[in-house]
PDB file of C-alpha atoms in Angstrom:
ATOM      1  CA  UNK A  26       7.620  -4.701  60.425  1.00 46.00           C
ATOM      2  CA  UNK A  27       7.701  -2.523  57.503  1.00 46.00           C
ATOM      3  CA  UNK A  28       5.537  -3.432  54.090  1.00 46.00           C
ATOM      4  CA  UNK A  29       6.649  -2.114  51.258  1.00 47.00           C
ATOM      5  CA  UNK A  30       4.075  -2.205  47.665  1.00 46.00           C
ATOM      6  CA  UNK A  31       5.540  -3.295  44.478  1.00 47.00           C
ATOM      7  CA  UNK A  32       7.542  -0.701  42.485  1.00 51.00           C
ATOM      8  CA  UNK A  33       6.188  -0.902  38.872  1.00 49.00           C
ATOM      9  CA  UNK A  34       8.452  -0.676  36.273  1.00 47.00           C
ATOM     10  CA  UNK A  35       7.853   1.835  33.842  1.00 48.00           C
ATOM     11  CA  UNK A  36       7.970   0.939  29.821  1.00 46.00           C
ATOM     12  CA  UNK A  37      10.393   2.811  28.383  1.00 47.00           C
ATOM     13  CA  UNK A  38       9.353   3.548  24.507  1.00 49.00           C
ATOM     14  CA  UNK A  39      10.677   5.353  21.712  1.00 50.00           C
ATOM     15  CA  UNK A  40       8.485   8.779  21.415  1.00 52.00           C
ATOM     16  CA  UNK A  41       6.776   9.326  18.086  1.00 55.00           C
ATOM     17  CA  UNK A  42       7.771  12.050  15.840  1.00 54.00           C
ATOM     18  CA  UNK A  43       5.708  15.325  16.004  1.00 56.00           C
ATOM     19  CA  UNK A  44       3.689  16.018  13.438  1.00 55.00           C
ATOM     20  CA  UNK A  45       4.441  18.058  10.629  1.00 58.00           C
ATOM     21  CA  UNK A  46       3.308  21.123  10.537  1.00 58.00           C
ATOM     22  CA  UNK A  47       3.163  23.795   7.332  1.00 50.00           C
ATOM     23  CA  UNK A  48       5.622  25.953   9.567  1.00 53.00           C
ATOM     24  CA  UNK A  49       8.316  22.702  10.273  1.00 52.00           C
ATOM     25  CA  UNK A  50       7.747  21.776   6.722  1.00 50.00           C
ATOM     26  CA  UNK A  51       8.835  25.407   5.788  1.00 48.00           C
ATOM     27  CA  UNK A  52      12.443  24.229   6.051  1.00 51.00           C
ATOM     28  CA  UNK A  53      11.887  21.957   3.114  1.00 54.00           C
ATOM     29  CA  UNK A  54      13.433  22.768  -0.132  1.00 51.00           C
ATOM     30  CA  UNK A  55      10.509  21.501  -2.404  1.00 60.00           C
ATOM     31  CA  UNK A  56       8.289  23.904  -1.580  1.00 72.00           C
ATOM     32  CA  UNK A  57       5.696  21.782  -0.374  1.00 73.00           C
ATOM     33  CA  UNK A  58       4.712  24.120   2.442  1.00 78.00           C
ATOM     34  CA  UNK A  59       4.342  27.103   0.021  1.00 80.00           C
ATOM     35  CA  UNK A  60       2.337  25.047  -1.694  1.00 78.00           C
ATOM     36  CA  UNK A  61       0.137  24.198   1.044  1.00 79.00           C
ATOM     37  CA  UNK A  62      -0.358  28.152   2.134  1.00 82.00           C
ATOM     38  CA  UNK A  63      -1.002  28.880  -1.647  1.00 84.00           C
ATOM     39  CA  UNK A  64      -3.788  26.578  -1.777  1.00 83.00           C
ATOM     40  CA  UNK A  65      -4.790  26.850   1.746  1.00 86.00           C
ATOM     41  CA  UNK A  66      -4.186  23.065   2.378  1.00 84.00           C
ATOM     42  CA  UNK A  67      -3.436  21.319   5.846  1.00 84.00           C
ATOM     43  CA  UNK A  68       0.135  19.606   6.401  1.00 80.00           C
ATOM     44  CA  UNK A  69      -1.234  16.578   5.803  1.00 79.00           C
ATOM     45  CA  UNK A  70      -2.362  17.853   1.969  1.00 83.00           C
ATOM     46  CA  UNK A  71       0.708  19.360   1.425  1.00 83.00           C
ATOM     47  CA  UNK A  72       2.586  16.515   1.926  1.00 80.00           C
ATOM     48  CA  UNK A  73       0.369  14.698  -0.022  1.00 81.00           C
ATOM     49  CA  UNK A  74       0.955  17.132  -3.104  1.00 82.00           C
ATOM     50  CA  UNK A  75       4.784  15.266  -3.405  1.00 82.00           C
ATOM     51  CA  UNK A  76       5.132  12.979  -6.381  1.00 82.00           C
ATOM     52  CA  UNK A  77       4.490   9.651  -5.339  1.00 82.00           C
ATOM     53  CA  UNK A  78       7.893   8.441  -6.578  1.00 82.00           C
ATOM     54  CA  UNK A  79      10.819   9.352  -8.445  1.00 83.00           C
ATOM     55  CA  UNK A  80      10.120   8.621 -11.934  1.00 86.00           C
ATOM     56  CA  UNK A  81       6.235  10.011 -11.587  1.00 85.00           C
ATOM     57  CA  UNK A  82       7.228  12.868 -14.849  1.00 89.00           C
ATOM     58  CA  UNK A  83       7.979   9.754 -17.432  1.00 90.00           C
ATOM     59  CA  UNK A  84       5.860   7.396 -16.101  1.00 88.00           C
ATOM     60  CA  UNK A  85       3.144  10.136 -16.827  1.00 89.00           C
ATOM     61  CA  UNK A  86       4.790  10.765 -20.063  1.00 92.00           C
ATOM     62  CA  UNK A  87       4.670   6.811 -21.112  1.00 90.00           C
ATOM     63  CA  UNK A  88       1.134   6.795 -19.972  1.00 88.00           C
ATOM     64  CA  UNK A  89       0.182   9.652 -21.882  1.00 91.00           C
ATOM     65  CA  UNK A  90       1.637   8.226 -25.256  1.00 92.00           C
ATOM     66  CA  UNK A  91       1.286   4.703 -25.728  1.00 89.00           C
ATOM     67  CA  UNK A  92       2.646   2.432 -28.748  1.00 90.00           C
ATOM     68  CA  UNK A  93      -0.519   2.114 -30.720  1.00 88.00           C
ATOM     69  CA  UNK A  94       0.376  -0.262 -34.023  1.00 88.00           C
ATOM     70  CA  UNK A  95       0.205   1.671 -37.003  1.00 91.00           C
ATOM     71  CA  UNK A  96      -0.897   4.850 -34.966  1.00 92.00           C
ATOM     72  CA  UNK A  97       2.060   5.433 -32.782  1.00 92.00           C
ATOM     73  CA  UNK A  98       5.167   3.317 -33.712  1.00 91.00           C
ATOM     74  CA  UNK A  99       7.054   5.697 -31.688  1.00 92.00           C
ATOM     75  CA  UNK A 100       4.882   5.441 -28.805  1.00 93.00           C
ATOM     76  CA  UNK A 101       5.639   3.958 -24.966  1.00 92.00           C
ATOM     77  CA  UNK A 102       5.126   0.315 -23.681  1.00 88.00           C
ATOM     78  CA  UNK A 103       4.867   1.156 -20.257  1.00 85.00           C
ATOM     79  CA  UNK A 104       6.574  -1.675 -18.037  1.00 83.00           C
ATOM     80  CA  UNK A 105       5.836   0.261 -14.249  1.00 81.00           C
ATOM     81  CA  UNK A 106       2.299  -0.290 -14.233  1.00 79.00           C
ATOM     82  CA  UNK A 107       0.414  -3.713 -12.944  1.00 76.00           C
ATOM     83  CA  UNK A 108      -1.896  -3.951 -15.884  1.00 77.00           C
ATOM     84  CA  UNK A 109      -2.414  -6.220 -18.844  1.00 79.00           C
ATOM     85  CA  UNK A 110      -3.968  -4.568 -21.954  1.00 76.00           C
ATOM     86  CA  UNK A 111      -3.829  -7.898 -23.955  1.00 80.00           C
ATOM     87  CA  UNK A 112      -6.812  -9.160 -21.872  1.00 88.00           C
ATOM     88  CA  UNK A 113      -8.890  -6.039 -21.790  1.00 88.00           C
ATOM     89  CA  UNK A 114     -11.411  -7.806 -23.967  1.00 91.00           C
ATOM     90  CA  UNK A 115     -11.613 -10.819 -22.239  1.00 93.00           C
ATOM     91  CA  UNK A 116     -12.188  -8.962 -19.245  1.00 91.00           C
ATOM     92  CA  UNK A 117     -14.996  -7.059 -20.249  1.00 93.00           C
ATOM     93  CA  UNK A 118     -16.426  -9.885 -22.974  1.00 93.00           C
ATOM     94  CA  UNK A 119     -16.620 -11.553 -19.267  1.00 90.00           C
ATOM     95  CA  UNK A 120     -18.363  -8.069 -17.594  1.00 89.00           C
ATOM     96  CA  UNK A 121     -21.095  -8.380 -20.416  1.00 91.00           C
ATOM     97  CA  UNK A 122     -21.927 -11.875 -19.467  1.00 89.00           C
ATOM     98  CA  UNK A 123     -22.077 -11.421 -16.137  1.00 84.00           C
ATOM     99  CA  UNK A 124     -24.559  -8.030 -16.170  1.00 85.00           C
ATOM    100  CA  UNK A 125     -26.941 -10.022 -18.107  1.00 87.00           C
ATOM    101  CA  UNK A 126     -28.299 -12.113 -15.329  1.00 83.00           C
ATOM    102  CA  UNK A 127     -30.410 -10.424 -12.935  1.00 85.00           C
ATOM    103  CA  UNK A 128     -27.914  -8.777  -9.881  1.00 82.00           C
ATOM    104  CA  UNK A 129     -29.091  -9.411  -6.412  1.00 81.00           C
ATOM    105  CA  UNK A 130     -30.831  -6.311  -4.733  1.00 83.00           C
ATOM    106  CA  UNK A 131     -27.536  -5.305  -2.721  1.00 81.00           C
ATOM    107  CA  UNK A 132     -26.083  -4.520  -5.524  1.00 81.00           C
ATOM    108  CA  UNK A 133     -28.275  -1.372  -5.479  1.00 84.00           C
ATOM    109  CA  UNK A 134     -27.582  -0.119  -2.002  1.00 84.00           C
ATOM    110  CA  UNK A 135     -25.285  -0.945   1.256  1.00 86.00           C
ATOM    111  CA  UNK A 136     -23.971  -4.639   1.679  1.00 86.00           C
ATOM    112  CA  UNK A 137     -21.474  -6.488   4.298  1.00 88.00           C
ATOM    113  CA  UNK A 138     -18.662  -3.678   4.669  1.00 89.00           C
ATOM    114  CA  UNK A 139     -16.552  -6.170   4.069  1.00 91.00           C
ATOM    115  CA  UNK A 140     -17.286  -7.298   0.757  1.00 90.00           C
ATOM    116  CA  UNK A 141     -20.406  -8.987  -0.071  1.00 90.00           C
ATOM    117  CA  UNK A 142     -20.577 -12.830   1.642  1.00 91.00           C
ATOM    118  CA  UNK A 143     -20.786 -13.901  -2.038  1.00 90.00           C
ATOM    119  CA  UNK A 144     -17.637 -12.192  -3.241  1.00 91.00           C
ATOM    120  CA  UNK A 145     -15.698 -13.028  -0.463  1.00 95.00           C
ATOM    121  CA  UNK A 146     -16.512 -17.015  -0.759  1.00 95.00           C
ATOM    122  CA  UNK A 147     -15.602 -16.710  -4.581  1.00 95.00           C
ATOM    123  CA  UNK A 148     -12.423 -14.899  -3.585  1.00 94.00           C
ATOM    124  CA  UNK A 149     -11.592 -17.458  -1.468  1.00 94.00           C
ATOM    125  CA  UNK A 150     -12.583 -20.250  -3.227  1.00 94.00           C
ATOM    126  CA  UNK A 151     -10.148 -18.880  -6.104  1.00 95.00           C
ATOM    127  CA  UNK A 152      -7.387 -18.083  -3.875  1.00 93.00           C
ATOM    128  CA  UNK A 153      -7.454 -21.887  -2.547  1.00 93.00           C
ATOM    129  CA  UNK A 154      -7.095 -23.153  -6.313  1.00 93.00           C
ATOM    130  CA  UNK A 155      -4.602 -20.931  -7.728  1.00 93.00           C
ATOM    131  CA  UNK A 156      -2.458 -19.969  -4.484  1.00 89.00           C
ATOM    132  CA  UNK A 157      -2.389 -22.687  -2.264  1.00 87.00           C
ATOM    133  CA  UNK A 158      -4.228 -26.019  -3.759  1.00 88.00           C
ATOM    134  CA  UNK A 159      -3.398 -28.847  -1.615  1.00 84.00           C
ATOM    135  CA  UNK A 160      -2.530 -27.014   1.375  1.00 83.00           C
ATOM    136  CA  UNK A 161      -3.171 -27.457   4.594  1.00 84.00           C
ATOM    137  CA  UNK A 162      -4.570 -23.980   5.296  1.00 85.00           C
ATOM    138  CA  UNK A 163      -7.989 -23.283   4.031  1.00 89.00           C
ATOM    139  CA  UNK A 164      -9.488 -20.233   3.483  1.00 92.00           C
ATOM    140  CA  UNK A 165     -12.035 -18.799   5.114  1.00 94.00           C
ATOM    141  CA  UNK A 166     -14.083 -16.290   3.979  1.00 95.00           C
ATOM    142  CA  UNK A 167     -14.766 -14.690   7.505  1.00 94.00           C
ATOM    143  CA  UNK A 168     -11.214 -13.908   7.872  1.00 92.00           C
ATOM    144  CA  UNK A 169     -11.269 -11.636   4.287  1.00 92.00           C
ATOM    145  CA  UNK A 170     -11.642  -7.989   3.561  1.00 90.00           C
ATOM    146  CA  UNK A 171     -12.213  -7.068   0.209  1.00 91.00           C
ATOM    147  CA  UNK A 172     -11.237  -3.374  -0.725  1.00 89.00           C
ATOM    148  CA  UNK A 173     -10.758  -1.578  -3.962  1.00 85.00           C
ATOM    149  CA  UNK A 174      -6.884  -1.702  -4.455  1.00 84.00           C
ATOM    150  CA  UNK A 175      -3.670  -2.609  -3.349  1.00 86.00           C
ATOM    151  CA  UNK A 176      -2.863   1.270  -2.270  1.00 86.00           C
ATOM    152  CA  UNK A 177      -6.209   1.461  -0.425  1.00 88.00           C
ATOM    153  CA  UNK A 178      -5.533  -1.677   1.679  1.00 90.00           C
ATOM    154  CA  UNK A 179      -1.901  -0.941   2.527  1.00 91.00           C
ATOM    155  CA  UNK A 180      -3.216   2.195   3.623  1.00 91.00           C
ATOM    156  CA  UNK A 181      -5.730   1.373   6.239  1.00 90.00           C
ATOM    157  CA  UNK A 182      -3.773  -1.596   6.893  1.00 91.00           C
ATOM    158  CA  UNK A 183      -0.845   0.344   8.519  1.00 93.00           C
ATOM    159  CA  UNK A 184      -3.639   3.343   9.968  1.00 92.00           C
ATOM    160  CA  UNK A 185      -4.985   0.944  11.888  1.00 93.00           C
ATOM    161  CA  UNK A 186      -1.675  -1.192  13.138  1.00 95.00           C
ATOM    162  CA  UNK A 187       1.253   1.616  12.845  1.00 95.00           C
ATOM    163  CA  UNK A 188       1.659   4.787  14.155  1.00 95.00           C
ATOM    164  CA  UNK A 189       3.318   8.233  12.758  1.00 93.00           C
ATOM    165  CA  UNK A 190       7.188   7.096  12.564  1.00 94.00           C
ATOM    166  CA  UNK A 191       6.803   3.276  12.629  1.00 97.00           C
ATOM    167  CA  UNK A 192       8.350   1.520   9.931  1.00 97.00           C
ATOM    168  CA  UNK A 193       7.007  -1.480   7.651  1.00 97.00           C
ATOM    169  CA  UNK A 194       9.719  -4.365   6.021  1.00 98.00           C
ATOM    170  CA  UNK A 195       9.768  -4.507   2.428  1.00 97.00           C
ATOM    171  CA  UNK A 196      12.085  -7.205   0.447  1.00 95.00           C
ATOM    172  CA  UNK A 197      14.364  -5.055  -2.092  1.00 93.00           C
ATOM    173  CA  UNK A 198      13.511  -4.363  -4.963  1.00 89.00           C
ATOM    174  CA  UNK A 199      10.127  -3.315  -4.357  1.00 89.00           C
ATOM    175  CA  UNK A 200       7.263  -1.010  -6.421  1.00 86.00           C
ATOM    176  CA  UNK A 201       8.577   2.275  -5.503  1.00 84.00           C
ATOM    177  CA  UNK A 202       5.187   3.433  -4.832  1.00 86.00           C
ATOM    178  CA  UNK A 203       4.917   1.800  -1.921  1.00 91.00           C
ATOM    179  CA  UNK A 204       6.118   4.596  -0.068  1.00 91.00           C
ATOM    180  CA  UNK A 205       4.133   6.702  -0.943  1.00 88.00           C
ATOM    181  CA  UNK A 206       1.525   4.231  -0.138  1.00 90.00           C
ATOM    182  CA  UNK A 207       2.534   4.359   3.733  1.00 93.00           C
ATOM    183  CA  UNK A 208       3.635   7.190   3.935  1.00 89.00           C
ATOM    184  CA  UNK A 209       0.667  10.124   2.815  1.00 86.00           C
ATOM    185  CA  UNK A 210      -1.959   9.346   5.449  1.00 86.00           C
ATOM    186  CA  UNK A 211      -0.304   7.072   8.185  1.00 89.00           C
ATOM    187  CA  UNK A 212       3.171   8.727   8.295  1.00 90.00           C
ATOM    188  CA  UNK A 213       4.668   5.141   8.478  1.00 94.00           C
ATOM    189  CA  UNK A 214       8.315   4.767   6.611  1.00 95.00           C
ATOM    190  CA  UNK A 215       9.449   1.865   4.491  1.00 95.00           C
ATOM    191  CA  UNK A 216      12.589   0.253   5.591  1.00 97.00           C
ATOM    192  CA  UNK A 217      14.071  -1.774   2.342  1.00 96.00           C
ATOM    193  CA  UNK A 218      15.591  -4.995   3.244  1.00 97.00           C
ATOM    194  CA  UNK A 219      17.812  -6.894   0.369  1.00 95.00           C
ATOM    195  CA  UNK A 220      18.473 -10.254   0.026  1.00 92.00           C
ATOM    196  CA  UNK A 221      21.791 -11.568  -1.328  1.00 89.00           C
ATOM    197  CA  UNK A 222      20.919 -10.303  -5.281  1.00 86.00           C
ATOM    198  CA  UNK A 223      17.836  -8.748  -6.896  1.00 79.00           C
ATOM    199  CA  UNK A 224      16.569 -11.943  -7.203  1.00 83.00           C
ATOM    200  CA  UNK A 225      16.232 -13.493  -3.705  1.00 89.00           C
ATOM    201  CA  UNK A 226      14.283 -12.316  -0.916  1.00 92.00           C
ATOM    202  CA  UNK A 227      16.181 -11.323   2.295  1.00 94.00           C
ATOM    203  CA  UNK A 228      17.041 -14.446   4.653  1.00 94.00           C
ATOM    204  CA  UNK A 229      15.097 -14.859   8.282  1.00 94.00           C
ATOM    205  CA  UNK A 230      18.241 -13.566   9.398  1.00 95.00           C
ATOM    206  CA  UNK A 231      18.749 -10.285   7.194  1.00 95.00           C
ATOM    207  CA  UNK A 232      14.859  -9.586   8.382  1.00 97.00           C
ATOM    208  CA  UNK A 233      15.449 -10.013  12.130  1.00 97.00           C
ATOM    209  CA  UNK A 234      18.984  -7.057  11.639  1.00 97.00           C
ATOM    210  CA  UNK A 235      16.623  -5.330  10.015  1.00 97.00           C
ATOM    211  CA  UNK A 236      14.304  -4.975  12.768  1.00 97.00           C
ATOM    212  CA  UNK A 237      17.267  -4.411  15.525  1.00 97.00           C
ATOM    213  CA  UNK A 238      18.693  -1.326  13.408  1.00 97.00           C
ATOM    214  CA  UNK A 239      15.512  -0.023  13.098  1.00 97.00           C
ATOM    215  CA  UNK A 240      14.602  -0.075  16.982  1.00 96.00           C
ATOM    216  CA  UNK A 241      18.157   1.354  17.492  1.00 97.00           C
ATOM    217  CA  UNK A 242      17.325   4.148  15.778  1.00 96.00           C
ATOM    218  CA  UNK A 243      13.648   4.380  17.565  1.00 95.00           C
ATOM    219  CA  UNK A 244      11.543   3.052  15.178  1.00 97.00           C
ATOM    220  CA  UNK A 245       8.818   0.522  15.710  1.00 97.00           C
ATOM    221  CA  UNK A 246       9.000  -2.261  12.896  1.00 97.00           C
ATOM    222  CA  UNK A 247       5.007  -3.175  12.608  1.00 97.00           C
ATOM    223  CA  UNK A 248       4.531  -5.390   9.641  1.00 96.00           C
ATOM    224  CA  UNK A 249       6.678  -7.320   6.693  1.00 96.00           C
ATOM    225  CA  UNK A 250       4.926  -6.236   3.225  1.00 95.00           C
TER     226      UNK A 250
END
């Protein structure tokens, strides 16, 4: 008798793109890689030199001359940023209170690299009353990371979970800065998915086609933002 061992089946996967280098980028039309031998950056630099998104030259513009009262009637009420001037005072009548009592000694030096335990158990304890109160899911502090940003925590979110080429879900309309967001360091791509109008969020269904195109077209969906 004849014994034959198991064939194993090999796990056929999509191969990740190669990446960019100034020479491949040369083909560009931007001039990003001239950019990059100008200034003697890597590929990675260079492509990190590209406006973050489309509207970067107003939205600097707007930032640069805001409506002031009385100062600037003519000035810009910027509507593409995620901050609220109206409680600037508020915020930092709070700041004053708060540096008056005496700060615990890890203020001064290295603490949990995750966010102090104290922070993160005030986090949480917030989150619980404003986002979910009632629920049946409670928060727990050891399951946190606090970082300094939304654009920070995208970003080693997808470094660590997605590779060069992989793509991450977003519901349409989204900040446009996302992809720049996923993009610069983890070479991930956002793939827009639109619900039935601007104002609903793409069906279970519209999320799973989403996910078949992209794998069609070799790309790896890792995450829904």
């Amino acid at each position: 008798s004849h014994s034959h061992s198991p064939r194993r089946r090999r796990r056929h996967t999509a191969p990740h793109p190669t990446p960019p280098t100034l020479t491949t980028m040369a083909n560009d039309d931007d001039g990003t890689a001239a950019l990059g031998l100008q200034y003697g950056l890597s590929a990675r630099g260079a492509q990190a030199t590209k406006p973050p998104f489309s509207y970067y030259k107003a939205f600097f513009k707007a930032m640069s001359e805001p409506w002031e009262e009385g100062v600037r009637d003519d000035g810009y009420i910027n509507l593409a940023v995620a901050q609220n001037f109206l409680t600037f005072d508020l915020v930092q009548e709070r700041l004053r209170a708060g540096m008056v009592l005496p700060q615990p000694p890890s203020t001064a030096g290295y603490d949990n690299m995750r966010g102090s335990d104290r922070l993160r158990a005030a986090m949480c304890a917030h989150m619980q009353r404003v986002l979910c109160p009632g629920a049946a899911v409670v928060l727990d502090p050891n399951d946190m990371c606090i970082s300094v940003g939304c654009g920070a925590i995208i970003d080693n979110l997808v470094f660590s979970i997605a590779s060069p080429g992989d793509g991450v879900l977003i519901p349409a309309p989204y900040y446009p800065a996302f992809d720049n967001d996923l993009r610069v360091r983890g070479g991930v791509r956002a793939l827009p998915v639109h619900g039935l109008s601007a104002e609903l969020l793409p069906t279970a269904a519209a999320l799973d086609a989403a996910v078949a195109k992209a794998a069609a077209e070799g790309c790896a969906v890792r995450a829904l933002l």
